[in-house]
mmCIF file of C-alpha atoms in Angstrom:
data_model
loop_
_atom_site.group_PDB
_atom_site.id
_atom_site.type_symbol
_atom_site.label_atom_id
_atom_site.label_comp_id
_atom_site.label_asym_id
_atom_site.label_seq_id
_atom_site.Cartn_x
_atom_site.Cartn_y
_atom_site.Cartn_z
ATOM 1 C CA UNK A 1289 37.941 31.141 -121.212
ATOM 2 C CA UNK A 1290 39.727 30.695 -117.996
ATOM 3 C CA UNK A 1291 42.038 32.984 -117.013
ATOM 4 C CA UNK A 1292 45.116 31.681 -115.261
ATOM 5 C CA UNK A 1293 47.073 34.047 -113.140
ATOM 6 C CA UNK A 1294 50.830 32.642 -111.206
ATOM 7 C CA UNK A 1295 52.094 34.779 -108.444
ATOM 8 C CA UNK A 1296 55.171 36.272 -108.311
ATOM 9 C CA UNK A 1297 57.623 36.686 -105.157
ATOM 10 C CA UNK A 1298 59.028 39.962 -106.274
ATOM 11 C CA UNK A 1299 55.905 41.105 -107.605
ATOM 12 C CA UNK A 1300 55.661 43.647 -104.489
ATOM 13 C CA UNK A 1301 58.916 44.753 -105.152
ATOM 14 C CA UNK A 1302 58.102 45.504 -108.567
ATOM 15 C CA UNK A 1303 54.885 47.021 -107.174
ATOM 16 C CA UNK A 1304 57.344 49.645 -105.302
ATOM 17 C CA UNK A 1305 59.727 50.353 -107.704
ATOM 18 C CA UNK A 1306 57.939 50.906 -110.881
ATOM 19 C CA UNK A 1307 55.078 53.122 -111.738
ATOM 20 C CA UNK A 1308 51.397 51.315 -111.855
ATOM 21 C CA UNK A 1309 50.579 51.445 -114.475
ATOM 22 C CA UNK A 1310 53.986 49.797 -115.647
ATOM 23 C CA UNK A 1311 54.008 47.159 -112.917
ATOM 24 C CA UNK A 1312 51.372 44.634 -114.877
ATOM 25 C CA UNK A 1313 53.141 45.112 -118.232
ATOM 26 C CA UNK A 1314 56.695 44.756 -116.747
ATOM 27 C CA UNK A 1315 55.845 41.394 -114.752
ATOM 28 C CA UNK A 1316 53.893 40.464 -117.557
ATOM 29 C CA UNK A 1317 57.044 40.761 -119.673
ATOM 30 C CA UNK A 1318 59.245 39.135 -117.468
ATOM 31 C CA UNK A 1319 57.054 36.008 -117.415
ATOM 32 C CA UNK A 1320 56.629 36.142 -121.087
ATOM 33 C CA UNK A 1321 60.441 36.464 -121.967
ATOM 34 C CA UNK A 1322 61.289 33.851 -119.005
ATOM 35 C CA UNK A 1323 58.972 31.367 -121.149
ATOM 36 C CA UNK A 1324 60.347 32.321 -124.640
ATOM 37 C CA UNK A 1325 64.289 31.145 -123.220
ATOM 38 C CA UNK A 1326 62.688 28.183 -121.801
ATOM 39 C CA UNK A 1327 60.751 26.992 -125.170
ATOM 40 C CA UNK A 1328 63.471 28.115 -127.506
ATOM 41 C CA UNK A 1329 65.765 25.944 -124.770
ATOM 42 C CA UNK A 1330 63.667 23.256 -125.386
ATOM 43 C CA UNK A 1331 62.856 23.672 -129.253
ATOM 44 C CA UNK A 1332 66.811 23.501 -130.116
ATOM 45 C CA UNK A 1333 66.499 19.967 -128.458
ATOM 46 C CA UNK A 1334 64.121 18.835 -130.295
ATOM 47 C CA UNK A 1335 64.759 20.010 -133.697
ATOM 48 C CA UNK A 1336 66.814 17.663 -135.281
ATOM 49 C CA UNK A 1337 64.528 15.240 -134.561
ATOM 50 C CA UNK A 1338 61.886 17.362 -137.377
ATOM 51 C CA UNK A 1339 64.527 17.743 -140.114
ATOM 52 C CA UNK A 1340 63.073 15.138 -142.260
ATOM 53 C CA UNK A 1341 59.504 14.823 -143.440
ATOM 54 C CA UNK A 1342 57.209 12.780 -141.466
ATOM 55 C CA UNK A 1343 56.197 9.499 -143.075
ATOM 56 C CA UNK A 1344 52.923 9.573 -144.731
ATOM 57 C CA UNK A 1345 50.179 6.892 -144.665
ATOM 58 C CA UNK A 1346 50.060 5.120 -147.748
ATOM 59 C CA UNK A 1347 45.797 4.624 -147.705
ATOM 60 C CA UNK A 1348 42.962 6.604 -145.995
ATOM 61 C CA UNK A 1349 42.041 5.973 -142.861
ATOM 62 C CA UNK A 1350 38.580 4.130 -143.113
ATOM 63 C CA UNK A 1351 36.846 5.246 -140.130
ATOM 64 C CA UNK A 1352 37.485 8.817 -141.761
ATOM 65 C CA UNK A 1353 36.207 8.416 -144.970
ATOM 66 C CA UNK A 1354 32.332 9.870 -145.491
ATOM 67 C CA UNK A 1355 29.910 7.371 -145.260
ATOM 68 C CA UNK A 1356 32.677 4.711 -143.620
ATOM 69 C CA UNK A 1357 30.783 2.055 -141.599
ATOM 70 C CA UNK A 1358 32.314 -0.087 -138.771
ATOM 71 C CA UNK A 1359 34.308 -3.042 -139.764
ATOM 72 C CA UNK A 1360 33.623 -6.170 -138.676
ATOM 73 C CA UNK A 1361 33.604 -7.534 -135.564
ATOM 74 C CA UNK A 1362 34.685 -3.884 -133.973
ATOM 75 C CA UNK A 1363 32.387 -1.741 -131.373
ATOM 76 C CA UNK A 1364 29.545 0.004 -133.184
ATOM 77 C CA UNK A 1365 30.340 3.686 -132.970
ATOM 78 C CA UNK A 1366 27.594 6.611 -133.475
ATOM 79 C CA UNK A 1367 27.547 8.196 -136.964
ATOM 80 C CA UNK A 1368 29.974 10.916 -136.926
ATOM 81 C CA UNK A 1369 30.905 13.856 -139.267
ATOM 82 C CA UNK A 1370 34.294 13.400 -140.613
ATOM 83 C CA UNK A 1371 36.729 16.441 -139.874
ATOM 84 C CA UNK A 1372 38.789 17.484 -142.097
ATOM 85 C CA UNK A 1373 42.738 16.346 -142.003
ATOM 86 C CA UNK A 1374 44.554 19.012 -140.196
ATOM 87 C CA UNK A 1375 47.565 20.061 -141.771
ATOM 88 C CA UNK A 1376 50.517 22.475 -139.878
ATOM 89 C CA UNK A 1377 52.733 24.516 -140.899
ATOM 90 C CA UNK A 1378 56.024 25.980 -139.279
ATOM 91 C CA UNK A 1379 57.577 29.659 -139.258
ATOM 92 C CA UNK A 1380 60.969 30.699 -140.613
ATOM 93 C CA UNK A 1381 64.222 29.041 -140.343
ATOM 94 C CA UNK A 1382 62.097 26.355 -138.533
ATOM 95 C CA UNK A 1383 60.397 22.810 -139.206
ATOM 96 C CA UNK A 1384 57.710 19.934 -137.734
ATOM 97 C CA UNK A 1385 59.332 19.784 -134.574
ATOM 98 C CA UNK A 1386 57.592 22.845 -133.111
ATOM 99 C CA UNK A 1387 54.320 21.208 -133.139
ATOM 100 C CA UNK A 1388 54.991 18.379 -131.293
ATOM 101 C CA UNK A 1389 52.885 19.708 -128.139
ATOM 102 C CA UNK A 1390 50.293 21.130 -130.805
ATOM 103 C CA UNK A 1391 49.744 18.033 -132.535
ATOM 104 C CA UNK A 1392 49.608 15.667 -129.448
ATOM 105 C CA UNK A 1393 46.933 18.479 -128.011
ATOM 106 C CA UNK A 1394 44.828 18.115 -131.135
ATOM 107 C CA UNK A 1395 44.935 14.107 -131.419
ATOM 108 C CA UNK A 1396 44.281 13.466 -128.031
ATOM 109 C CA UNK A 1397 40.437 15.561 -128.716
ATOM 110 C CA UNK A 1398 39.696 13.938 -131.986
ATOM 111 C CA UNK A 1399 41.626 14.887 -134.831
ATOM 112 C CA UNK A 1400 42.658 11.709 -136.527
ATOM 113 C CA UNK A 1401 44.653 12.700 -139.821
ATOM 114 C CA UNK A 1402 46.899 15.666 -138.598
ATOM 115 C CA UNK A 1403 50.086 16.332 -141.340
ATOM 116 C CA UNK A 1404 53.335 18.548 -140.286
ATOM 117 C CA UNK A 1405 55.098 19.738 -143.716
ATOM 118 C CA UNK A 1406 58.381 20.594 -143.938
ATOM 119 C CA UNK A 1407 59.226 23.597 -146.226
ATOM 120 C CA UNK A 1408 62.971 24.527 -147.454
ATOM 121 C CA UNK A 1409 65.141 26.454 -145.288
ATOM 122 C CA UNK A 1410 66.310 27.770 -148.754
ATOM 123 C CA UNK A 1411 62.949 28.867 -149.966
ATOM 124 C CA UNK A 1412 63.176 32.491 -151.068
ATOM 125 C CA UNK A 1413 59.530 33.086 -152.321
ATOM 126 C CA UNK A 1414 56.194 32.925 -150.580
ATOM 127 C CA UNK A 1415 54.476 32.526 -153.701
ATOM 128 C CA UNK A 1416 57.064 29.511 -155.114
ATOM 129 C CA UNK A 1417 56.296 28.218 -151.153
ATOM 130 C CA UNK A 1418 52.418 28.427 -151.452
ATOM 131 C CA UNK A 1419 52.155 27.009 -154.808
ATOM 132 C CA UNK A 1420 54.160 23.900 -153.510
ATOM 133 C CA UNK A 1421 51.422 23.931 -149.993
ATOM 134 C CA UNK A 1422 48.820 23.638 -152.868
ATOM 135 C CA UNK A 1423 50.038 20.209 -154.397
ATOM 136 C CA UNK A 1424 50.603 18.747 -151.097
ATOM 137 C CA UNK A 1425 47.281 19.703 -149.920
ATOM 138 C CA UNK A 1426 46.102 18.205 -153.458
ATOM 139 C CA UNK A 1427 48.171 15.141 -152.725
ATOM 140 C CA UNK A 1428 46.553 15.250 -148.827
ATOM 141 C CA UNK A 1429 43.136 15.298 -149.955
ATOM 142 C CA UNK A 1430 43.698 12.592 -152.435
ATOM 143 C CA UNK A 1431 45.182 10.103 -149.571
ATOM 144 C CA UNK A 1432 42.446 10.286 -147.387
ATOM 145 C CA UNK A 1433 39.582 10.637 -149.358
ATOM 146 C CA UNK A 1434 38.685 14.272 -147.760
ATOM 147 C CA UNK A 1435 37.483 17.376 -150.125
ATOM 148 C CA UNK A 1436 38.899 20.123 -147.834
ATOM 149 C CA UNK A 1437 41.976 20.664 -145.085
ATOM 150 C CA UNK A 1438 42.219 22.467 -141.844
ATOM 151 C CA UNK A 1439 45.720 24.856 -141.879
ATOM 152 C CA UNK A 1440 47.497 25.866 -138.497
ATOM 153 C CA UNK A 1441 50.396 27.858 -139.861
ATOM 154 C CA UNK A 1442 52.988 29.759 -137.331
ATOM 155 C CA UNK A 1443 54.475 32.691 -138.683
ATOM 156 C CA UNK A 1444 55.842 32.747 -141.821
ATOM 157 C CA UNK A 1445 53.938 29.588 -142.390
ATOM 158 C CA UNK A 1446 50.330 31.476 -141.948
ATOM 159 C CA UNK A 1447 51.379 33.965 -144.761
ATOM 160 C CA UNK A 1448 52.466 31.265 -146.901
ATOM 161 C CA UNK A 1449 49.243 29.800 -146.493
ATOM 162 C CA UNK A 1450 47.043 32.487 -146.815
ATOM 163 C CA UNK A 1451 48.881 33.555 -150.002
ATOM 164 C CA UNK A 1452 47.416 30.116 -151.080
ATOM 165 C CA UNK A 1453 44.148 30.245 -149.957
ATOM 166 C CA UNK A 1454 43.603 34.016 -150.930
ATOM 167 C CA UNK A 1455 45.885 34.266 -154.327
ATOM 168 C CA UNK A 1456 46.155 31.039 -155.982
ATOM 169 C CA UNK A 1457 42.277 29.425 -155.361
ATOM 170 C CA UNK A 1458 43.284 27.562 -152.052
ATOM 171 C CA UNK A 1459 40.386 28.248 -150.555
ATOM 172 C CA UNK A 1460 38.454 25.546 -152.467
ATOM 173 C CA UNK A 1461 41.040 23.091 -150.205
ATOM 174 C CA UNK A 1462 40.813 25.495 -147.387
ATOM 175 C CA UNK A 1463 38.006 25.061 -145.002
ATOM 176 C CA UNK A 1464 39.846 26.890 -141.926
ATOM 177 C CA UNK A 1465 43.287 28.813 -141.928
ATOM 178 C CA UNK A 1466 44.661 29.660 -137.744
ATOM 179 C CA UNK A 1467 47.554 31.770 -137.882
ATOM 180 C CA UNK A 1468 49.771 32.376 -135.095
ATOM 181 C CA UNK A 1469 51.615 35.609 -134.592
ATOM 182 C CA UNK A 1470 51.369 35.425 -138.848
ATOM 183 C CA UNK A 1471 52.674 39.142 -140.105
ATOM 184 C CA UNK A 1472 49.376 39.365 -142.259
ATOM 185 C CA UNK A 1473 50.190 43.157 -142.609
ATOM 186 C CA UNK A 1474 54.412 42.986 -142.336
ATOM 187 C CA UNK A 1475 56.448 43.122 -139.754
ATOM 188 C CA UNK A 1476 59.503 45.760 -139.143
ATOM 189 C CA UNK A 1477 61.450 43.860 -136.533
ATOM 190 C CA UNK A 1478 65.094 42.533 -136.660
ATOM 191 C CA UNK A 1479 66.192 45.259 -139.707
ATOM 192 C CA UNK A 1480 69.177 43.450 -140.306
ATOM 193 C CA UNK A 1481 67.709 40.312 -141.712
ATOM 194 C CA UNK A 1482 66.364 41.911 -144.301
ATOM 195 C CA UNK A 1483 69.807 39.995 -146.714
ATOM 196 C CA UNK A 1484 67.051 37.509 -147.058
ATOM 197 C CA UNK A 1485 64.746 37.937 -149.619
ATOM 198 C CA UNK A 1486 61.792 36.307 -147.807
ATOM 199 C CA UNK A 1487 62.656 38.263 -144.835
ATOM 200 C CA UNK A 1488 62.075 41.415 -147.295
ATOM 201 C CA UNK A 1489 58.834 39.985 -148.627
ATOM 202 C CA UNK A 1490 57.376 40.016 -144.786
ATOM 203 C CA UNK A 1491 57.860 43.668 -144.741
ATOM 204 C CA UNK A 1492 55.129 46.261 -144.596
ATOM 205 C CA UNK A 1493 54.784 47.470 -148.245
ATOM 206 C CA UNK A 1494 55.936 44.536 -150.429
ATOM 207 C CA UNK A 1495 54.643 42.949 -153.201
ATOM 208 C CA UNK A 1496 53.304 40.216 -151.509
ATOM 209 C CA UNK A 1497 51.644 42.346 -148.600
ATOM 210 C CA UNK A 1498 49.993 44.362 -151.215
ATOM 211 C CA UNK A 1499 48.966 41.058 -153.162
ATOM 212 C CA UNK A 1500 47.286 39.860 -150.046
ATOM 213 C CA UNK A 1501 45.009 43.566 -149.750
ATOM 214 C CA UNK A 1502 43.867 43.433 -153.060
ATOM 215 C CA UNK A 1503 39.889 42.222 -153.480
ATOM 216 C CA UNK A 1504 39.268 38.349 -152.362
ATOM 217 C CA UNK A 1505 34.818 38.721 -152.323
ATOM 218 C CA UNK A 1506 35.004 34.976 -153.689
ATOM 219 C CA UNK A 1507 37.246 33.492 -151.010
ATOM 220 C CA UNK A 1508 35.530 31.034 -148.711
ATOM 221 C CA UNK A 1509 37.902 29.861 -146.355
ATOM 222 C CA UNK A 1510 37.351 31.380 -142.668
ATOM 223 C CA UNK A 1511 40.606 32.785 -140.653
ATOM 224 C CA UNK A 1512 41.356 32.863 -137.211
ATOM 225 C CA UNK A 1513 44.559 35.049 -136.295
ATOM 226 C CA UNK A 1514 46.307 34.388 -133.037
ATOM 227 C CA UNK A 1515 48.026 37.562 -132.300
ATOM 228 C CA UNK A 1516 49.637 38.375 -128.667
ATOM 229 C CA UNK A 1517 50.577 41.488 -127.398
ATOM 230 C CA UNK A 1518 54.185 40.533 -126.479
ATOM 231 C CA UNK A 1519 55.155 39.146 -129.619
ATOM 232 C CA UNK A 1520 58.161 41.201 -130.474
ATOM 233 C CA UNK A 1521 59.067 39.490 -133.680
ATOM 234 C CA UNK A 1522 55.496 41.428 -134.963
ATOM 235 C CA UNK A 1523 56.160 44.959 -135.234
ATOM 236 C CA UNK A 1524 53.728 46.399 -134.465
ATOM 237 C CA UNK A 1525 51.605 43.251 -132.913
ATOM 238 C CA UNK A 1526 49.115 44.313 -134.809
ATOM 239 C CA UNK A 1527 50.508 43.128 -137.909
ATOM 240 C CA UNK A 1528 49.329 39.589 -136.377
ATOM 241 C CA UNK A 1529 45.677 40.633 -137.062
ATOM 242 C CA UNK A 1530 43.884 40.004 -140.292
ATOM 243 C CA UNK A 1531 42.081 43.045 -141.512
ATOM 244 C CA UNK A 1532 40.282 42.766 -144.771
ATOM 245 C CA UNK A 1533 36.804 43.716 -145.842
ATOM 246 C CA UNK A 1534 36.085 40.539 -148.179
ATOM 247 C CA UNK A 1535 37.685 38.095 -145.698
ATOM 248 C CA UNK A 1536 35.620 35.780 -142.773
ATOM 249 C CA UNK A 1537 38.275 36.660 -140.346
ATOM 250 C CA UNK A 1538 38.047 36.142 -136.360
ATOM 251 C CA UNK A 1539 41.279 38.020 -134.531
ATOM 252 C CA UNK A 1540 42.357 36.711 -130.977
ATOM 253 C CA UNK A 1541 44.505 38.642 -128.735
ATOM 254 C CA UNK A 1542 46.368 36.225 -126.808
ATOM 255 C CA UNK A 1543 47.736 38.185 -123.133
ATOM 256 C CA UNK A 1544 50.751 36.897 -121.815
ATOM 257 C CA UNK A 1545 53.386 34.548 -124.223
ATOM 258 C CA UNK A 1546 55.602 35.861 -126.628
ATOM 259 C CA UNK A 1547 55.851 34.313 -130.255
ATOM 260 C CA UNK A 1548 57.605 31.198 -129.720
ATOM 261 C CA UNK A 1549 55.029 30.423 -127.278
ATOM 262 C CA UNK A 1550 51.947 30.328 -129.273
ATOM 263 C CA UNK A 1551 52.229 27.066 -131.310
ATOM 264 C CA UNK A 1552 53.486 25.577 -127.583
ATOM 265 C CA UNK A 1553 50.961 26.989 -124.499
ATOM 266 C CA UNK A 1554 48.345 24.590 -123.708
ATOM 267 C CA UNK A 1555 45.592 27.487 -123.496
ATOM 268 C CA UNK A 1556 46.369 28.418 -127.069
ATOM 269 C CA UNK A 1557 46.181 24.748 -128.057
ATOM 270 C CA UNK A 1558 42.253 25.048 -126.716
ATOM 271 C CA UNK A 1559 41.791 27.644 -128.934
ATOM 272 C CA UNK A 1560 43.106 26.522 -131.953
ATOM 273 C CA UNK A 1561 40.630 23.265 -131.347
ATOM 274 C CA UNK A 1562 37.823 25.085 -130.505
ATOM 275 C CA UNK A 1563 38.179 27.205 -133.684
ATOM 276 C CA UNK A 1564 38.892 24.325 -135.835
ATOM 277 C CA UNK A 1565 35.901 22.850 -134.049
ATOM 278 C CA UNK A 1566 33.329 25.469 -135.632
ATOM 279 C CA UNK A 1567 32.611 24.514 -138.888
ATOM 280 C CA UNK A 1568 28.940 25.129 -138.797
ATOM 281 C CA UNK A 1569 27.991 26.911 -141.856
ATOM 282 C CA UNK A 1570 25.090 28.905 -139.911
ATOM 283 C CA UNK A 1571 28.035 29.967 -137.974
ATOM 284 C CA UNK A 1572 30.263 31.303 -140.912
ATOM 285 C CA UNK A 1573 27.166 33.189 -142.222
ATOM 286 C CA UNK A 1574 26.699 35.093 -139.220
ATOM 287 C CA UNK A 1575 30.255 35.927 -138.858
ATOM 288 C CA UNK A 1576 30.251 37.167 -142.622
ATOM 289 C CA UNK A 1577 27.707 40.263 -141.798
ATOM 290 C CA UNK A 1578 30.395 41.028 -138.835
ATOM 291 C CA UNK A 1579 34.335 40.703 -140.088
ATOM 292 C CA UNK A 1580 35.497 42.618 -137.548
ATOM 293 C CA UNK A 1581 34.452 39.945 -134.541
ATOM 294 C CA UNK A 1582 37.606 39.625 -131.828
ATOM 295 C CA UNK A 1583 38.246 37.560 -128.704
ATOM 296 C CA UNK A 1584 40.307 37.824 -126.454
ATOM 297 C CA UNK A 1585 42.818 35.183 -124.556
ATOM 298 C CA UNK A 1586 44.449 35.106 -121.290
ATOM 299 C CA UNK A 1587 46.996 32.667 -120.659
ATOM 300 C CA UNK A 1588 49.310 33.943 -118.050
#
């Protein structure tokens, strides 16, 4: 992965005036919180615009179906494998509209059938929210004609769809879940929020968090956790990570962007398509007999 560095004019200043060791982390930080204002600047613009639910095509797309061949009269095209339909999924208090960047990224490589869905601002349960991922996955997969999905969730939307995948059999729709900056073990920031009851379910210790450590030997859908070290909306970050013995599970630490960033930087958006790009079985064996496989991600 390339690493992309930016200089700074008052880095020397910074240089004298803090510690060392501090300098890196506190430039770093600045950078980071410069490009959460900008993106949340940006996001508010666009929002309205991914209130209501995208419109859905009303018949498979032919050149996705398995075993499709060319239609008449159109350029012969080598055999492909069909990828699965890509579906994403948006935090709290949020909708579509944050993956507009995301979703452009991952049609312009490839991915034909790429969903956004819309949950309720109202929703107060994971579980009631996961169970209603699993019939429009079910309704997804009968569209197009494919047997399993891809899932890109942000936030709140990677729990929701791991509780799917992990508690209620998901992961027979499930090829691939990506979180980003997904509190897979709770979060502790913003206290005061916890007058929501979804809000309470995200916290270290609740019934949901404890549903999601119990024993999952049978699940076969592989995870791939996006977790940065300046996300302050995980507390810790480490609460980003996936860490379970029965699960395939590949952590990233992402270096530089804060949470709002992660569904939006174009270095992220590379690894979300390269991970969605290994779907070699060989592949998911190997990782298997090693759980505990990280990578690591620069972007700033």
């Amino acid at each position: 992965m390339k690493v992309i560095r930016a200089a700074l004019p008052l880095l020397p200043l910074c240089q004298r005036v803090l510690p060392s060791r501090l300098t890196g982390i506190s430039v770093a930080l600045l950078k980071a919180t410069a490009l959460e204002i900008a993106i949340l600047a940006g996001h508010l613009l666009l929002y309205p615009s991914g209130i209501v639910q995208e419109r859905r095509a009303t018949t498979p797309d032919p050149a996705a179906l398995p075993g499709a061949s060319a239609a008449a009269g159109s350029p012969t095209r080598l055999p492909a494998e069909p990828k699965p339909p890509v579906v994403l999924l948006h935090g709290f208090i949020d909708n579509r509209s944050v993956f507009v960047l995301l979703r452009r990224s991952l049609a312009q490589h490839g991915r034909r059938q790429i969903e956004s869905l819309n949950y309720s601002p109202l929703t107060c349960d994971i579980r009631t929210a996961a169970e209603l991922l699993g019939r429009h996955i079910e309704e997804i997969c009968r569209r197009t004609g494919q047997p399993q999905v891809d899932i890109v969730g942000h936030s709140l939307g990677g729990l929701i769809a791991r509780y799917y995948v992990q508690r209620l059999g998901g992961d027979l729709r499930v090829r691939t879940l990506v979180s980003l900056g997904t509190p897979h073990s709770g979060t502790r920031a913003v206290p005061l929020a916890d007058a929501h009851p979804i809000v309470r379910q995200m916290r270290p210790g609740s019934e949901v968090i404890e549903e999601l450590r119990l024993p999952a030997s049978d699940c076969r859908t592989r995870f791939v956790s996006f977790w940065s070290d300046l996300d302050h909306v995980m507390d810790p970050p480490e609460t980003a990570r996936i860490d379970h013995p029965d699960l395939l599970a590949e952590n990233v630490q992402v270096t530089g962007v804060g949470h709002l960033a992660l569904p939006v930087h174009p270095a992220v958006a590379t690894g979300i398509r390269q991970a969605l790009d290994e779907s070699d079985h060989s592949l998911a064996a190997d990782a298997r007999t090693d759980r505990a496989r990280t990578g690591g991600l620069t972007v700033a």
